[in-house]
């Protein structure tokens, strides 16, 4: 059954592709960006209210440079944005709010792959901000008079076309294309990398299977496999026929972060979702410059 969905952060890396996918599936999508209403502006945001079935909250200060440069502003924006989204959901009559959260909420994982029951103990500012978002929405969902269910999609390292060069795979791709030295802080940290289209399909599956009203439902979104920076460079080398030139810069290192992150995706699989794009296919698509080749491969 088609849904009416309102989407914040609609002009962002995930938002643009997710909006297209939801429309392709026959849903009605209302996209909100800062042009229409900044999520931190309560009055402007509520002026966009209209009847919808669900809200998807993607708006977030995604660039690490933004968060480092103005940490208190990031805290204010995240907290007020989450609270305003609850008010917007009530005004819209939405029964489901889907949050783009992060696997960074877990911090140093006590077990791999990491399940949703793992304590939230972030060791990065990004993780702390995502816990803040989750906490506001969890409190709203679990009120005794709640008319809202919340799904928190804890995304592990999404990559794909259009991602800013600040992110690791985009940074590696740009360096390999340029042929010059690639500045890196570490080579061995391993992450669970998820292609953009698979991330978007997880949102679609979650929207199609909402939780009961009053429930806060966290769902990991990843591949249950990890790869290090060295492994990614090796794949790019095979694809391109070029050897990477690496320059180590200690200031780029992130010693506070976990050495390895892997998502347990059993809960989301139980809803019928599975990642379709392998890391190598996703990297090849990026190297070849777009989505068309990957679409043709998956259609065969």
mmCIF file of C-alpha atoms in Angstrom:
data_model
loop_
_atom_site.group_PDB
_atom_site.id
_atom_site.type_symbol
_atom_site.label_atom_id
_atom_site.label_comp_id
_atom_site.label_asym_id
_atom_site.label_seq_id
_atom_site.Cartn_x
_atom_site.Cartn_y
_atom_site.Cartn_z
ATOM 1 C CA UNK A 1 0.000 0.000 0.000
ATOM 2 C CA UNK A 2 1.502 3.397 -0.986
ATOM 3 C CA UNK A 3 2.603 5.638 1.859
ATOM 4 C CA UNK A 4 2.711 9.378 2.298
ATOM 5 C CA UNK A 5 6.201 10.114 3.586
ATOM 6 C CA UNK A 6 7.825 13.363 4.690
ATOM 7 C CA UNK A 7 11.607 13.418 4.445
ATOM 8 C CA UNK A 8 13.991 15.858 6.150
ATOM 9 C CA UNK A 9 17.455 16.312 4.679
ATOM 10 C CA UNK A 10 15.947 15.600 1.267
ATOM 11 C CA UNK A 11 18.803 17.271 -0.611
ATOM 12 C CA UNK A 12 21.511 15.312 1.182
ATOM 13 C CA UNK A 13 23.619 12.341 0.135
ATOM 14 C CA UNK A 14 21.090 9.739 1.314
ATOM 15 C CA UNK A 15 17.999 11.931 0.991
ATOM 16 C CA UNK A 16 18.176 12.429 -2.773
ATOM 17 C CA UNK A 17 18.485 8.726 -3.540
ATOM 18 C CA UNK A 18 15.941 7.683 -0.899
ATOM 19 C CA UNK A 19 13.333 10.127 -2.214
ATOM 20 C CA UNK A 20 13.790 8.730 -5.736
ATOM 21 C CA UNK A 21 13.484 5.133 -4.512
ATOM 22 C CA UNK A 22 10.319 5.806 -2.510
ATOM 23 C CA UNK A 23 8.706 7.545 -5.494
ATOM 24 C CA UNK A 24 9.736 4.657 -7.768
ATOM 25 C CA UNK A 25 7.920 2.327 -5.362
ATOM 26 C CA UNK A 26 4.714 4.349 -5.737
ATOM 27 C CA UNK A 27 4.846 6.367 -2.524
ATOM 28 C CA UNK A 28 4.049 10.073 -2.194
ATOM 29 C CA UNK A 29 7.100 11.924 -0.890
ATOM 30 C CA UNK A 30 7.311 15.418 0.570
ATOM 31 C CA UNK A 31 10.952 16.485 0.738
ATOM 32 C CA UNK A 32 12.114 19.097 3.243
ATOM 33 C CA UNK A 33 15.489 20.772 3.016
ATOM 34 C CA UNK A 34 16.796 23.935 4.658
ATOM 35 C CA UNK A 35 15.226 25.858 1.772
ATOM 36 C CA UNK A 36 11.741 24.855 2.943
ATOM 37 C CA UNK A 37 12.385 24.723 6.679
ATOM 38 C CA UNK A 38 15.407 24.251 8.921
ATOM 39 C CA UNK A 39 14.583 21.500 11.425
ATOM 40 C CA UNK A 40 15.928 23.717 14.232
ATOM 41 C CA UNK A 41 13.277 26.378 13.448
ATOM 42 C CA UNK A 42 10.178 25.161 15.267
ATOM 43 C CA UNK A 43 7.719 27.584 13.687
ATOM 44 C CA UNK A 44 9.039 27.204 10.140
ATOM 45 C CA UNK A 45 9.050 23.425 10.447
ATOM 46 C CA UNK A 46 5.474 23.222 11.738
ATOM 47 C CA UNK A 47 4.375 25.448 8.864
ATOM 48 C CA UNK A 48 5.181 22.485 6.585
ATOM 49 C CA UNK A 49 2.776 20.152 8.403
ATOM 50 C CA UNK A 50 0.371 18.139 6.261
ATOM 51 C CA UNK A 51 -1.169 14.662 6.636
ATOM 52 C CA UNK A 52 1.469 11.931 6.202
ATOM 53 C CA UNK A 53 1.875 8.345 7.344
ATOM 54 C CA UNK A 54 5.540 8.579 8.295
ATOM 55 C CA UNK A 55 8.460 10.961 8.788
ATOM 56 C CA UNK A 56 12.058 10.096 7.890
ATOM 57 C CA UNK A 57 14.649 12.223 9.697
ATOM 58 C CA UNK A 58 17.932 12.525 7.789
ATOM 59 C CA UNK A 59 18.859 16.152 8.548
ATOM 60 C CA UNK A 60 22.119 16.173 10.517
ATOM 61 C CA UNK A 61 25.503 17.995 10.572
ATOM 62 C CA UNK A 62 27.156 15.120 8.703
ATOM 63 C CA UNK A 63 30.588 16.595 8.070
ATOM 64 C CA UNK A 64 33.088 16.048 10.863
ATOM 65 C CA UNK A 65 34.528 19.505 10.169
ATOM 66 C CA UNK A 66 31.135 21.066 10.954
ATOM 67 C CA UNK A 67 30.889 19.242 14.271
ATOM 68 C CA UNK A 68 34.481 19.985 15.307
ATOM 69 C CA UNK A 69 34.239 23.640 14.328
ATOM 70 C CA UNK A 70 31.071 24.363 16.286
ATOM 71 C CA UNK A 71 30.365 21.554 18.766
ATOM 72 C CA UNK A 72 27.848 23.479 20.884
ATOM 73 C CA UNK A 73 25.944 24.522 17.777
ATOM 74 C CA UNK A 74 25.875 20.884 16.671
ATOM 75 C CA UNK A 75 24.470 19.845 20.066
ATOM 76 C CA UNK A 76 21.783 22.510 19.901
ATOM 77 C CA UNK A 77 20.856 21.664 16.318
ATOM 78 C CA UNK A 78 20.591 17.930 16.975
ATOM 79 C CA UNK A 79 18.589 18.240 20.203
ATOM 80 C CA UNK A 80 16.179 20.909 18.955
ATOM 81 C CA UNK A 81 15.809 19.189 15.592
ATOM 82 C CA UNK A 82 14.787 15.906 17.224
ATOM 83 C CA UNK A 83 12.277 17.643 19.486
ATOM 84 C CA UNK A 84 10.826 19.629 16.602
ATOM 85 C CA UNK A 85 10.447 16.462 14.541
ATOM 86 C CA UNK A 86 8.302 14.937 17.282
ATOM 87 C CA UNK A 87 6.079 18.034 17.223
ATOM 88 C CA UNK A 88 5.907 17.866 13.429
ATOM 89 C CA UNK A 89 4.959 14.181 13.531
ATOM 90 C CA UNK A 90 2.079 14.971 15.882
ATOM 91 C CA UNK A 91 0.931 17.866 13.674
ATOM 92 C CA UNK A 92 1.073 15.652 10.586
ATOM 93 C CA UNK A 93 -0.724 12.742 12.224
ATOM 94 C CA UNK A 94 2.268 10.516 11.415
ATOM 95 C CA UNK A 95 2.314 7.202 13.243
ATOM 96 C CA UNK A 96 5.920 6.272 12.394
ATOM 97 C CA UNK A 97 9.165 8.245 12.637
ATOM 98 C CA UNK A 98 12.313 6.739 11.094
ATOM 99 C CA UNK A 99 15.661 8.128 12.236
ATOM 100 C CA UNK A 100 18.954 7.851 10.370
ATOM 101 C CA UNK A 101 21.169 6.907 13.306
ATOM 102 C CA UNK A 102 24.626 5.331 13.330
ATOM 103 C CA UNK A 103 26.561 2.280 14.459
ATOM 104 C CA UNK A 104 28.775 4.801 16.256
ATOM 105 C CA UNK A 105 26.280 4.745 19.157
ATOM 106 C CA UNK A 106 27.933 1.511 20.366
ATOM 107 C CA UNK A 107 31.449 2.898 20.785
ATOM 108 C CA UNK A 108 34.059 0.188 21.364
ATOM 109 C CA UNK A 109 32.136 -3.022 20.592
ATOM 110 C CA UNK A 110 32.243 -5.703 23.232
ATOM 111 C CA UNK A 111 31.372 -8.330 20.639
ATOM 112 C CA UNK A 112 31.460 -8.625 16.852
ATOM 113 C CA UNK A 113 29.184 -8.602 14.966
ATOM 114 C CA UNK A 114 27.394 -6.119 17.221
ATOM 115 C CA UNK A 115 23.697 -6.558 17.956
ATOM 116 C CA UNK A 116 21.173 -3.878 18.834
ATOM 117 C CA UNK A 117 21.116 -4.985 22.476
ATOM 118 C CA UNK A 118 24.729 -3.841 22.874
ATOM 119 C CA UNK A 119 24.957 -0.906 25.319
ATOM 120 C CA UNK A 120 25.147 2.546 23.786
ATOM 121 C CA UNK A 121 28.530 3.820 24.925
ATOM 122 C CA UNK A 122 29.825 6.169 22.224
ATOM 123 C CA UNK A 123 33.478 7.175 22.138
ATOM 124 C CA UNK A 124 33.117 9.807 19.393
ATOM 125 C CA UNK A 125 31.208 13.078 19.192
ATOM 126 C CA UNK A 126 29.231 11.696 16.239
ATOM 127 C CA UNK A 127 28.152 8.762 18.372
ATOM 128 C CA UNK A 128 27.201 11.053 21.240
ATOM 129 C CA UNK A 129 25.050 13.197 18.946
ATOM 130 C CA UNK A 130 23.292 10.132 17.565
ATOM 131 C CA UNK A 131 22.591 8.848 21.092
ATOM 132 C CA UNK A 132 21.140 12.270 21.871
ATOM 133 C CA UNK A 133 18.811 12.020 18.856
ATOM 134 C CA UNK A 134 17.789 8.489 19.762
ATOM 135 C CA UNK A 135 17.148 9.407 23.386
ATOM 136 C CA UNK A 136 14.796 12.271 22.514
ATOM 137 C CA UNK A 137 12.805 10.113 20.103
ATOM 138 C CA UNK A 138 12.800 7.094 22.418
ATOM 139 C CA UNK A 139 11.363 9.225 25.220
ATOM 140 C CA UNK A 140 8.680 10.563 22.873
ATOM 141 C CA UNK A 141 7.749 7.089 21.639
ATOM 142 C CA UNK A 142 7.491 5.559 25.096
ATOM 143 C CA UNK A 143 5.254 8.168 26.695
ATOM 144 C CA UNK A 144 2.034 6.713 28.082
ATOM 145 C CA UNK A 145 -0.003 8.810 25.632
ATOM 146 C CA UNK A 146 2.238 8.036 22.639
ATOM 147 C CA UNK A 147 0.701 7.917 19.176
ATOM 148 C CA UNK A 148 4.032 7.314 17.503
ATOM 149 C CA UNK A 149 6.361 4.398 16.850
ATOM 150 C CA UNK A 150 10.055 5.099 16.214
ATOM 151 C CA UNK A 151 12.544 3.122 14.143
ATOM 152 C CA UNK A 152 16.211 4.018 14.568
ATOM 153 C CA UNK A 153 18.234 2.725 11.624
ATOM 154 C CA UNK A 154 21.789 2.449 12.909
ATOM 155 C CA UNK A 155 23.695 2.867 9.678
ATOM 156 C CA UNK A 156 27.221 1.562 9.433
ATOM 157 C CA UNK A 157 29.539 3.391 6.943
ATOM 158 C CA UNK A 158 27.380 4.168 3.909
ATOM 159 C CA UNK A 159 29.187 5.026 0.655
ATOM 160 C CA UNK A 160 28.162 5.764 -2.901
ATOM 161 C CA UNK A 161 27.881 8.378 -5.652
ATOM 162 C CA UNK A 162 27.696 11.976 -4.501
ATOM 163 C CA UNK A 163 29.286 11.484 -1.092
ATOM 164 C CA UNK A 164 31.554 14.387 -0.036
ATOM 165 C CA UNK A 165 35.306 13.845 -0.371
ATOM 166 C CA UNK A 166 35.716 14.144 3.416
ATOM 167 C CA UNK A 167 34.422 10.565 3.810
ATOM 168 C CA UNK A 168 36.955 7.762 3.604
ATOM 169 C CA UNK A 169 35.948 5.945 0.407
ATOM 170 C CA UNK A 170 35.400 9.212 -1.456
ATOM 171 C CA UNK A 171 38.803 10.378 -0.212
ATOM 172 C CA UNK A 172 40.468 7.178 -1.438
ATOM 173 C CA UNK A 173 38.650 7.338 -4.786
ATOM 174 C CA UNK A 174 39.706 10.946 -5.356
ATOM 175 C CA UNK A 175 43.321 10.102 -4.532
ATOM 176 C CA UNK A 176 43.367 7.093 -6.852
ATOM 177 C CA UNK A 177 41.862 9.118 -9.696
ATOM 178 C CA UNK A 178 44.323 11.973 -9.183
ATOM 179 C CA UNK A 179 47.257 9.600 -9.014
ATOM 180 C CA UNK A 180 48.969 11.678 -6.362
ATOM 181 C CA UNK A 181 49.746 10.825 -2.749
ATOM 182 C CA UNK A 182 46.795 9.813 -0.558
ATOM 183 C CA UNK A 183 47.075 11.221 2.973
ATOM 184 C CA UNK A 184 45.887 8.715 5.593
ATOM 185 C CA UNK A 185 45.914 8.426 9.347
ATOM 186 C CA UNK A 186 45.659 4.663 9.617
ATOM 187 C CA UNK A 187 45.404 1.648 7.336
ATOM 188 C CA UNK A 188 44.120 -1.146 9.557
ATOM 189 C CA UNK A 189 40.845 0.170 10.978
ATOM 190 C CA UNK A 190 38.104 -2.033 9.518
ATOM 191 C CA UNK A 191 34.533 -0.905 8.916
ATOM 192 C CA UNK A 192 31.281 -2.418 7.688
ATOM 193 C CA UNK A 193 30.764 -0.571 4.373
ATOM 194 C CA UNK A 194 27.262 -0.405 2.907
ATOM 195 C CA UNK A 195 26.380 0.814 -0.579
ATOM 196 C CA UNK A 196 23.975 3.753 -0.811
ATOM 197 C CA UNK A 197 21.195 1.861 -2.599
ATOM 198 C CA UNK A 198 21.206 -0.874 0.038
ATOM 199 C CA UNK A 199 20.957 1.754 2.773
ATOM 200 C CA UNK A 200 17.969 3.324 1.026
ATOM 201 C CA UNK A 201 16.234 -0.015 0.561
ATOM 202 C CA UNK A 202 16.562 -0.552 4.338
ATOM 203 C CA UNK A 203 14.578 2.654 4.907
ATOM 204 C CA UNK A 204 11.905 1.420 2.488
ATOM 205 C CA UNK A 205 11.642 -1.936 4.265
ATOM 206 C CA UNK A 206 11.417 -0.257 7.680
ATOM 207 C CA UNK A 207 8.688 2.084 6.422
ATOM 208 C CA UNK A 208 6.728 -0.899 5.138
ATOM 209 C CA UNK A 209 6.944 -2.697 8.498
ATOM 210 C CA UNK A 210 6.358 -0.079 11.218
ATOM 211 C CA UNK A 211 6.720 -0.927 14.910
ATOM 212 C CA UNK A 212 3.743 -0.801 17.263
ATOM 213 C CA UNK A 213 2.787 2.611 18.611
ATOM 214 C CA UNK A 214 4.823 3.455 21.692
ATOM 215 C CA UNK A 215 7.787 1.304 20.641
ATOM 216 C CA UNK A 216 11.350 2.428 19.989
ATOM 217 C CA UNK A 217 12.901 -0.074 17.553
ATOM 218 C CA UNK A 218 16.641 0.040 16.767
ATOM 219 C CA UNK A 219 17.783 -1.804 13.618
ATOM 220 C CA UNK A 220 21.381 -2.223 12.463
ATOM 221 C CA UNK A 221 22.018 -1.569 8.765
ATOM 222 C CA UNK A 222 25.223 -3.013 7.347
ATOM 223 C CA UNK A 223 26.599 -6.087 5.574
ATOM 224 C CA UNK A 224 27.994 -8.119 8.509
ATOM 225 C CA UNK A 225 31.439 -7.900 6.858
ATOM 226 C CA UNK A 226 34.275 -5.478 7.444
ATOM 227 C CA UNK A 227 37.112 -4.169 5.298
ATOM 228 C CA UNK A 228 40.178 -2.096 6.171
ATOM 229 C CA UNK A 229 41.497 0.918 4.314
ATOM 230 C CA UNK A 230 44.279 -1.265 2.916
ATOM 231 C CA UNK A 231 41.735 -3.772 1.580
ATOM 232 C CA UNK A 232 39.745 -0.985 -0.097
ATOM 233 C CA UNK A 233 42.898 0.400 -1.699
ATOM 234 C CA UNK A 234 43.693 -3.112 -2.916
ATOM 235 C CA UNK A 235 40.277 -3.367 -4.580
ATOM 236 C CA UNK A 236 40.699 0.035 -6.216
ATOM 237 C CA UNK A 237 44.150 -1.082 -7.440
ATOM 238 C CA UNK A 238 42.674 -4.215 -9.080
ATOM 239 C CA UNK A 239 39.844 -2.227 -10.651
ATOM 240 C CA UNK A 240 41.993 0.612 -11.930
ATOM 241 C CA UNK A 241 45.313 -1.051 -12.654
ATOM 242 C CA UNK A 242 46.983 1.691 -10.603
ATOM 243 C CA UNK A 243 49.049 1.412 -7.471
ATOM 244 C CA UNK A 244 48.090 3.779 -4.638
ATOM 245 C CA UNK A 245 50.639 6.234 -3.288
ATOM 246 C CA UNK A 246 50.163 6.507 0.468
ATOM 247 C CA UNK A 247 51.424 9.239 2.782
ATOM 248 C CA UNK A 248 50.851 8.699 6.482
ATOM 249 C CA UNK A 249 49.740 11.789 8.421
ATOM 250 C CA UNK A 250 49.450 11.133 12.179
ATOM 251 C CA UNK A 251 47.050 14.064 12.643
ATOM 252 C CA UNK A 252 44.491 12.180 10.545
ATOM 253 C CA UNK A 253 44.538 9.189 12.897
ATOM 254 C CA UNK A 254 41.508 8.523 15.093
ATOM 255 C CA UNK A 255 42.876 6.491 17.988
ATOM 256 C CA UNK A 256 39.649 6.939 19.956
ATOM 257 C CA UNK A 257 37.677 4.923 17.421
ATOM 258 C CA UNK A 258 37.196 1.155 17.466
ATOM 259 C CA UNK A 259 39.652 -0.948 15.458
ATOM 260 C CA UNK A 260 36.785 -2.846 13.835
ATOM 261 C CA UNK A 261 33.041 -2.394 13.452
ATOM 262 C CA UNK A 262 30.639 -5.028 12.117
ATOM 263 C CA UNK A 263 26.840 -4.934 12.225
ATOM 264 C CA UNK A 264 24.691 -7.881 13.171
ATOM 265 C CA UNK A 265 21.772 -7.404 10.733
ATOM 266 C CA UNK A 266 19.590 -10.290 11.853
ATOM 267 C CA UNK A 267 16.667 -8.088 12.907
ATOM 268 C CA UNK A 268 16.481 -6.307 9.570
ATOM 269 C CA UNK A 269 16.900 -9.565 7.646
ATOM 270 C CA UNK A 270 13.876 -10.880 9.533
ATOM 271 C CA UNK A 271 11.853 -8.037 7.954
ATOM 272 C CA UNK A 272 12.895 -9.206 4.477
ATOM 273 C CA UNK A 273 15.878 -6.933 3.827
ATOM 274 C CA UNK A 274 19.335 -7.975 2.655
ATOM 275 C CA UNK A 275 22.244 -6.016 1.137
ATOM 276 C CA UNK A 276 22.628 -6.738 -2.593
ATOM 277 C CA UNK A 277 25.744 -4.784 -3.565
ATOM 278 C CA UNK A 278 29.138 -6.228 -2.681
ATOM 279 C CA UNK A 279 31.913 -3.892 -1.641
ATOM 280 C CA UNK A 280 33.831 -4.599 -4.848
ATOM 281 C CA UNK A 281 30.806 -3.963 -7.070
ATOM 282 C CA UNK A 282 30.093 -0.698 -5.245
ATOM 283 C CA UNK A 283 33.701 0.459 -5.563
ATOM 284 C CA UNK A 284 33.764 -0.525 -9.235
ATOM 285 C CA UNK A 285 30.613 1.512 -9.845
ATOM 286 C CA UNK A 286 32.242 4.534 -8.228
ATOM 287 C CA UNK A 287 35.431 4.092 -10.236
ATOM 288 C CA UNK A 288 33.474 3.804 -13.476
ATOM 289 C CA UNK A 289 31.783 7.057 -12.641
ATOM 290 C CA UNK A 290 28.171 6.367 -11.899
ATOM 291 C CA UNK A 291 25.235 4.145 -11.112
ATOM 292 C CA UNK A 292 24.274 2.868 -14.560
ATOM 293 C CA UNK A 293 26.810 0.052 -14.756
ATOM 294 C CA UNK A 294 25.820 -1.264 -11.334
ATOM 295 C CA UNK A 295 22.121 -1.107 -12.213
ATOM 296 C CA UNK A 296 22.781 -3.177 -15.352
ATOM 297 C CA UNK A 297 24.818 -5.738 -13.407
ATOM 298 C CA UNK A 298 22.146 -6.194 -10.739
ATOM 299 C CA UNK A 299 19.398 -6.511 -13.376
ATOM 300 C CA UNK A 300 21.045 -9.568 -14.971
#
